[in-house]
Amino acid sequence: MTPAAVLCGIGSCLPARRVGNDELAGVLDTSDEWIRSRTGIGGRHWADPDTATSDLAVGAGRRALASCAPEDRPGVDAVVVATTTPDRSCPATAPLVAARLGLGPVAAYDVAAVCTGFVYALASASGLIAAGIAERVLVIGADTFSSILDPADRTTSVIFGDGAGAVVLRAGHPDEPGALGAFDLGSDGDGYDLITVRGGGSEQHLSAAAPEPGRAYFTMDGKAVFRHAVERMSRSSRTVLDRAGWELSGLDWMVGHQANRRILDRLADDLGVPRERSVGNIAEVGNTSAASIPLALDDARGAGLLKPGDRVLLTAFGGGLTWGSATLTWPGPDRFVS
Ligand code: UT7
């Protein structure tokens, strides 16, 4: 039997500083009313300048490891960090996170798929487990988008927040609660420019001769992205449910990428999933990119929403363009100690 990846630990970490809509309305031409009604966001957390993505990733990873039941606690064999805002463009952030968590000489690498990153990282980790390369993998989605936002751009500054979420996966049985089931992953590079940071890579060097700091900022064509997000997550959700042999009507929870409450509502309506079954925390944390799904999952667990054996659909969309979905049954009650 090919082993399945089974969720056995979860944790999250937010920077302390909360930035409310009114604070942004004090410096940008926007309002609490506009932000709430167009996005569903009431506030977000932003890291202070000396907090890096690895700091948030280590916080989430430590909590996820501590949440594992004693029998699931022996060390992990690999660390996968999904991020668009690594501490440095070279090397990857994951080896630093593994070292700071005291995990020893484990495999450690980053995955770059913007807001879809966590689902891609889950798929990658599941592959390591299915192939027998790893028994336990720590998967972290972590982003510090505040470090790449243009402070003068009201269309992006109001949306994004910082944070990290992590899960521990172990090798197990496909039929046991906690098992990840089917995956669907995709991309469309024709939409490469819709969500981007143009400068700082090999295409447009940021050099002393051409400093232009604006080129290092994140930009997004919100309207086009909105339409793609609903279409792609809807199609990917149907595909993954089909692969898992699950009916939409048998779904207990949908955890979609927390990009915009209106996108999540539109997606739920399109799939015929009751909106109250689409869980999330966008009102409190905004769009935290790769951290969004594990943060929302951890919040739903903290709120006691997820019951053992519940059928959960994860679906995400982001820059690339990329999208991805996965099915998960929620683990048994004895799996987490904290
Ligand atoms: O995480 C990766 C995936 N990302 C997403 O899925 C994000 C998808 N896009 C969105 O969530 C939405 O498109 C936004 C929230 C970014 C924008 O909402 P929208 O309803 O699409 O607004 P819009 O871009 O059509 O702009 C409507 C109006 C414009 O003014 P005019 O041209 O009608 O006079 C904008 O200039 O709202 C204006 N506007 C704002 N007004 C106040 C744009 N941003 C703001 C703002 N405050 N922050």
PDB file of N, CA and C and ligand atoms in Angstrom, residues 29-31 34-35 38-39 114-115 154-155 158-160 195 220-223 225-226 229 257-260 262-263 287 289 317-319, ligand 1:
ATOM      1  N   ASP A  29      -6.250  57.087   0.576  1.00  0.00           N
ATOM      2  CA  ASP A  29      -7.590  57.526   0.199  1.00  0.00           C
ATOM      3  C   ASP A  29      -8.520  56.305   0.182  1.00  0.00           C
ATOM      4  N   THR A  30      -8.899  55.863   1.390  1.00  0.00           N
ATOM      5  CA  THR A  30      -9.779  54.703   1.512  1.00  0.00           C
ATOM      6  C   THR A  30     -10.608  54.859   2.783  1.00  0.00           C
ATOM      7  N   SER A  31     -11.456  53.878   3.058  1.00  0.00           N
ATOM      8  CA  SER A  31     -12.301  53.976   4.254  1.00  0.00           C
ATOM      9  C   SER A  31     -12.588  52.572   4.773  1.00  0.00           C
ATOM     10  N   TRP A  34     -15.380  51.050   2.709  1.00  0.00           N
ATOM     11  CA  TRP A  34     -15.000  50.508   1.396  1.00  0.00           C
ATOM     12  C   TRP A  34     -14.311  49.158   1.591  1.00  0.00           C
ATOM     13  N   ILE A  35     -13.365  49.115   2.510  1.00  0.00           N
ATOM     14  CA  ILE A  35     -12.580  47.873   2.665  1.00  0.00           C
ATOM     15  C   ILE A  35     -13.484  46.724   3.109  1.00  0.00           C
ATOM     16  N   ARG A  38     -16.060  45.776   0.165  1.00  0.00           N
ATOM     17  CA  ARG A  38     -15.485  45.214  -1.067  1.00  0.00           C
ATOM     18  C   ARG A  38     -14.625  43.990  -0.827  1.00  0.00           C
ATOM     19  N   THR A  39     -14.160  43.779   0.432  1.00  0.00           N
ATOM     20  CA  THR A  39     -13.246  42.655   0.672  1.00  0.00           C
ATOM     21  C   THR A  39     -13.628  41.791   1.872  1.00  0.00           C
ATOM     22  N   VAL A 114       3.000  31.614  -4.881  1.00  0.00           N
ATOM     23  CA  VAL A 114       2.249  32.760  -4.334  1.00  0.00           C
ATOM     24  C   VAL A 114       1.116  32.249  -3.432  1.00  0.00           C
ATOM     25  N   CYS A 115      -0.121  32.693  -3.667  1.00  0.00           N
ATOM     26  CA  CYS A 115      -1.189  32.338  -2.717  1.00  0.00           C
ATOM     27  C   CYS A 115      -1.600  30.868  -2.800  1.00  0.00           C
ATOM     28  N   ARG A 154      -3.434  51.955  -2.675  1.00  0.00           N
ATOM     29  CA  ARG A 154      -4.564  51.572  -1.823  1.00  0.00           C
ATOM     30  C   ARG A 154      -5.199  50.255  -2.278  1.00  0.00           C
ATOM     31  N   THR A 155      -4.989  49.883  -3.536  1.00  0.00           N
ATOM     32  CA  THR A 155      -5.660  48.667  -4.015  1.00  0.00           C
ATOM     33  C   THR A 155      -5.007  47.392  -3.473  1.00  0.00           C
ATOM     34  N   VAL A 158      -4.565  47.552   1.360  1.00  0.00           N
ATOM     35  CA  VAL A 158      -5.679  47.254   2.276  1.00  0.00           C
ATOM     36  C   VAL A 158      -5.962  45.751   2.354  1.00  0.00           C
ATOM     37  N   ILE A 159      -5.437  44.994   1.407  1.00  0.00           N
ATOM     38  CA  ILE A 159      -5.831  43.589   1.291  1.00  0.00           C
ATOM     39  C   ILE A 159      -4.909  42.649   2.073  1.00  0.00           C
ATOM     40  N   PHE A 160      -3.600  42.902   1.978  1.00  0.00           N
ATOM     41  CA  PHE A 160      -2.656  41.876   2.440  1.00  0.00           C
ATOM     42  C   PHE A 160      -2.237  42.038   3.902  1.00  0.00           C
ATOM     43  N   ILE A 195      -0.335  39.318 -11.386  1.00  0.00           N
ATOM     44  CA  ILE A 195       0.100  39.399  -9.980  1.00  0.00           C
ATOM     45  C   ILE A 195       1.613  39.306 -10.036  1.00  0.00           C
ATOM     46  N   MET A 220      -0.978  44.160  -8.641  1.00  0.00           N
ATOM     47  CA  MET A 220      -2.014  43.171  -8.974  1.00  0.00           C
ATOM     48  C   MET A 220      -3.124  43.850  -9.772  1.00  0.00           C
ATOM     49  N   ASP A 221      -3.572  43.174 -10.831  1.00  0.00           N
ATOM     50  CA  ASP A 221      -4.746  43.634 -11.569  1.00  0.00           C
ATOM     51  C   ASP A 221      -5.970  42.978 -10.897  1.00  0.00           C
ATOM     52  N   GLY A 222      -6.472  43.654  -9.885  1.00  0.00           N
ATOM     53  CA  GLY A 222      -7.496  43.069  -9.005  1.00  0.00           C
ATOM     54  C   GLY A 222      -8.720  42.549  -9.725  1.00  0.00           C
ATOM     55  N   LYS A 223      -9.217  43.327 -10.687  1.00  0.00           N
ATOM     56  CA  LYS A 223     -10.472  42.933 -11.361  1.00  0.00           C
ATOM     57  C   LYS A 223     -10.306  41.627 -12.143  1.00  0.00           C
ATOM     58  N   VAL A 225      -7.965  39.406 -11.729  1.00  0.00           N
ATOM     59  CA  VAL A 225      -7.635  38.323 -10.803  1.00  0.00           C
ATOM     60  C   VAL A 225      -8.902  37.794 -10.129  1.00  0.00           C
ATOM     61  N   PHE A 226      -9.795  38.685  -9.791  1.00  0.00           N
ATOM     62  CA  PHE A 226     -11.066  38.303  -9.144  1.00  0.00           C
ATOM     63  C   PHE A 226     -11.796  37.262  -9.994  1.00  0.00           C
ATOM     64  N   ALA A 229      -9.949  33.988 -10.209  1.00  0.00           N
ATOM     65  CA  ALA A 229      -9.938  33.278  -8.912  1.00  0.00           C
ATOM     66  C   ALA A 229     -11.210  32.448  -8.754  1.00  0.00           C
ATOM     67  N   HIS A 257      -8.796  29.891  -0.229  1.00  0.00           N
ATOM     68  CA  HIS A 257      -7.797  30.949  -0.011  1.00  0.00           C
ATOM     69  C   HIS A 257      -8.519  32.241   0.367  1.00  0.00           C
ATOM     70  N   GLN A 258      -8.077  32.844   1.457  1.00  0.00           N
ATOM     71  CA  GLN A 258      -8.757  34.029   2.000  1.00  0.00           C
ATOM     72  C   GLN A 258      -8.298  35.287   1.242  1.00  0.00           C
ATOM     73  N   ALA A 259      -8.803  35.432   0.012  1.00  0.00           N
ATOM     74  CA  ALA A 259      -8.391  36.556  -0.838  1.00  0.00           C
ATOM     75  C   ALA A 259      -9.366  37.715  -0.706  1.00  0.00           C
ATOM     76  N   ASN A 260     -10.645  37.383  -0.636  1.00  0.00           N
ATOM     77  CA  ASN A 260     -11.686  38.415  -0.636  1.00  0.00           C
ATOM     78  C   ASN A 260     -12.983  37.691  -0.258  1.00  0.00           C
ATOM     79  N   ARG A 262     -15.923  38.376  -0.955  1.00  0.00           N
ATOM     80  CA  ARG A 262     -16.843  38.284  -2.100  1.00  0.00           C
ATOM     81  C   ARG A 262     -16.431  37.140  -3.030  1.00  0.00           C
ATOM     82  N   ILE A 263     -15.126  36.892  -3.174  1.00  0.00           N
ATOM     83  CA  ILE A 263     -14.671  35.753  -3.990  1.00  0.00           C
ATOM     84  C   ILE A 263     -15.124  34.450  -3.341  1.00  0.00           C
ATOM     85  N   ASN A 287      -5.673  38.986   3.524  1.00  0.00           N
ATOM     86  CA  ASN A 287      -5.098  37.982   2.631  1.00  0.00           C
ATOM     87  C   ASN A 287      -3.641  37.759   3.037  1.00  0.00           C
ATOM     88  N   SER A 289      -1.693  35.357   1.857  1.00  0.00           N
ATOM     89  CA  SER A 289      -1.006  34.613   0.792  1.00  0.00           C
ATOM     90  C   SER A 289      -0.785  33.146   1.168  1.00  0.00           C
ATOM     91  N   PHE A 317      -5.893  29.929  -4.993  1.00  0.00           N
ATOM     92  CA  PHE A 317      -5.602  30.543  -6.288  1.00  0.00           C
ATOM     93  C   PHE A 317      -4.589  31.653  -6.047  1.00  0.00           C
ATOM     94  N   GLY A 318      -3.669  31.852  -7.000  1.00  0.00           N
ATOM     95  CA  GLY A 318      -2.707  32.931  -6.791  1.00  0.00           C
ATOM     96  C   GLY A 318      -1.902  33.256  -8.039  1.00  0.00           C
ATOM     97  N   GLY A 319      -0.846  34.027  -7.810  1.00  0.00           N
ATOM     98  CA  GLY A 319      -0.002  34.500  -8.901  1.00  0.00           C
ATOM     99  C   GLY A 319       0.621  33.339  -9.669  1.00  0.00           C
TER     100      GLY A 319
HETATM  101  O1  UT7 B   1      -4.367  36.456  -3.314  1.00  0.00           O
HETATM  102  C1  UT7 B   1      -4.170  36.360  -4.691  1.00  0.00           C
HETATM  103  C2  UT7 B   1      -5.435  36.557  -5.368  1.00  0.00           C
HETATM  104  N1  UT7 B   1      -5.915  37.899  -5.164  1.00  0.00           N
HETATM  105  C3  UT7 B   1      -7.204  38.130  -5.290  1.00  0.00           C
HETATM  106  O2  UT7 B   1      -7.943  37.207  -5.487  1.00  0.00           O
HETATM  107  C4  UT7 B   1      -7.694  39.556  -5.262  1.00  0.00           C
HETATM  108  C5  UT7 B   1      -8.803  39.691  -6.275  1.00  0.00           C
HETATM  109  N2  UT7 B   1      -9.324  41.040  -6.433  1.00  0.00           N
HETATM  110  C6  UT7 B   1     -10.036  41.663  -5.483  1.00  0.00           C
HETATM  111  O3  UT7 B   1     -10.180  41.168  -4.376  1.00  0.00           O
HETATM  112  C7  UT7 B   1     -10.707  42.958  -5.853  1.00  0.00           C
HETATM  113  O4  UT7 B   1     -10.630  43.156  -7.241  1.00  0.00           O
HETATM  114  C8  UT7 B   1     -10.138  44.206  -5.119  1.00  0.00           C
HETATM  115  C9  UT7 B   1     -10.473  44.141  -3.646  1.00  0.00           C
HETATM  116  C10 UT7 B   1      -8.626  44.256  -5.316  1.00  0.00           C
HETATM  117  C11 UT7 B   1     -10.764  45.462  -5.691  1.00  0.00           C
HETATM  118  O5  UT7 B   1     -12.170  45.381  -5.563  1.00  0.00           O
HETATM  119  P1  UT7 B   1     -13.106  45.714  -6.824  1.00  0.00           P
HETATM  120  O6  UT7 B   1     -14.491  45.572  -6.346  1.00  0.00           O
HETATM  121  O7  UT7 B   1     -12.663  44.818  -7.947  1.00  0.00           O
HETATM  122  O8  UT7 B   1     -12.784  47.221  -7.078  1.00  0.00           O
HETATM  123  P2  UT7 B   1     -12.264  47.926  -8.416  1.00  0.00           P
HETATM  124  O9  UT7 B   1     -10.835  47.590  -8.664  1.00  0.00           O
HETATM  125  O10 UT7 B   1     -13.253  47.669  -9.504  1.00  0.00           O
HETATM  126  O11 UT7 B   1     -12.388  49.439  -8.028  1.00  0.00           O
HETATM  127  C12 UT7 B   1     -13.661  50.063  -7.788  1.00  0.00           C
HETATM  128  C13 UT7 B   1     -13.397  51.483  -7.380  1.00  0.00           C
HETATM  129  C14 UT7 B   1     -12.408  52.211  -8.294  1.00  0.00           C
HETATM  130  O12 UT7 B   1     -12.793  53.569  -8.360  1.00  0.00           O
HETATM  131  P3  UT7 B   1     -13.576  54.097  -9.663  1.00  0.00           P
HETATM  132  O13 UT7 B   1     -12.666  53.827 -10.822  1.00  0.00           O
HETATM  133  O14 UT7 B   1     -14.843  53.303  -9.717  1.00  0.00           O
HETATM  134  O15 UT7 B   1     -13.782  55.557  -9.347  1.00  0.00           O
HETATM  135  C15 UT7 B   1     -11.113  52.108  -7.493  1.00  0.00           C
HETATM  136  O16 UT7 B   1     -10.217  53.160  -7.788  1.00  0.00           O
HETATM  137  O17 UT7 B   1     -12.827  51.472  -6.056  1.00  0.00           O
HETATM  138  C16 UT7 B   1     -11.612  52.224  -6.079  1.00  0.00           C
HETATM  139  N3  UT7 B   1     -10.726  51.638  -5.095  1.00  0.00           N
HETATM  140  C17 UT7 B   1     -10.765  52.009  -3.806  1.00  0.00           C
HETATM  141  N4  UT7 B   1     -11.506  52.897  -3.150  1.00  0.00           N
HETATM  142  C18 UT7 B   1     -11.305  53.020  -1.822  1.00  0.00           C
HETATM  143  C19 UT7 B   1      -9.801  50.667  -5.274  1.00  0.00           C
HETATM  144  N5  UT7 B   1      -9.223  50.392  -4.088  1.00  0.00           N
HETATM  145  C20 UT7 B   1      -9.790  51.205  -3.172  1.00  0.00           C
HETATM  146  C21 UT7 B   1      -9.614  51.390  -1.792  1.00  0.00           C
HETATM  147  N6  UT7 B   1     -10.397  52.304  -1.163  1.00  0.00           N
HETATM  148  N7  UT7 B   1      -8.725  50.672  -1.080  1.00  0.00           N
END
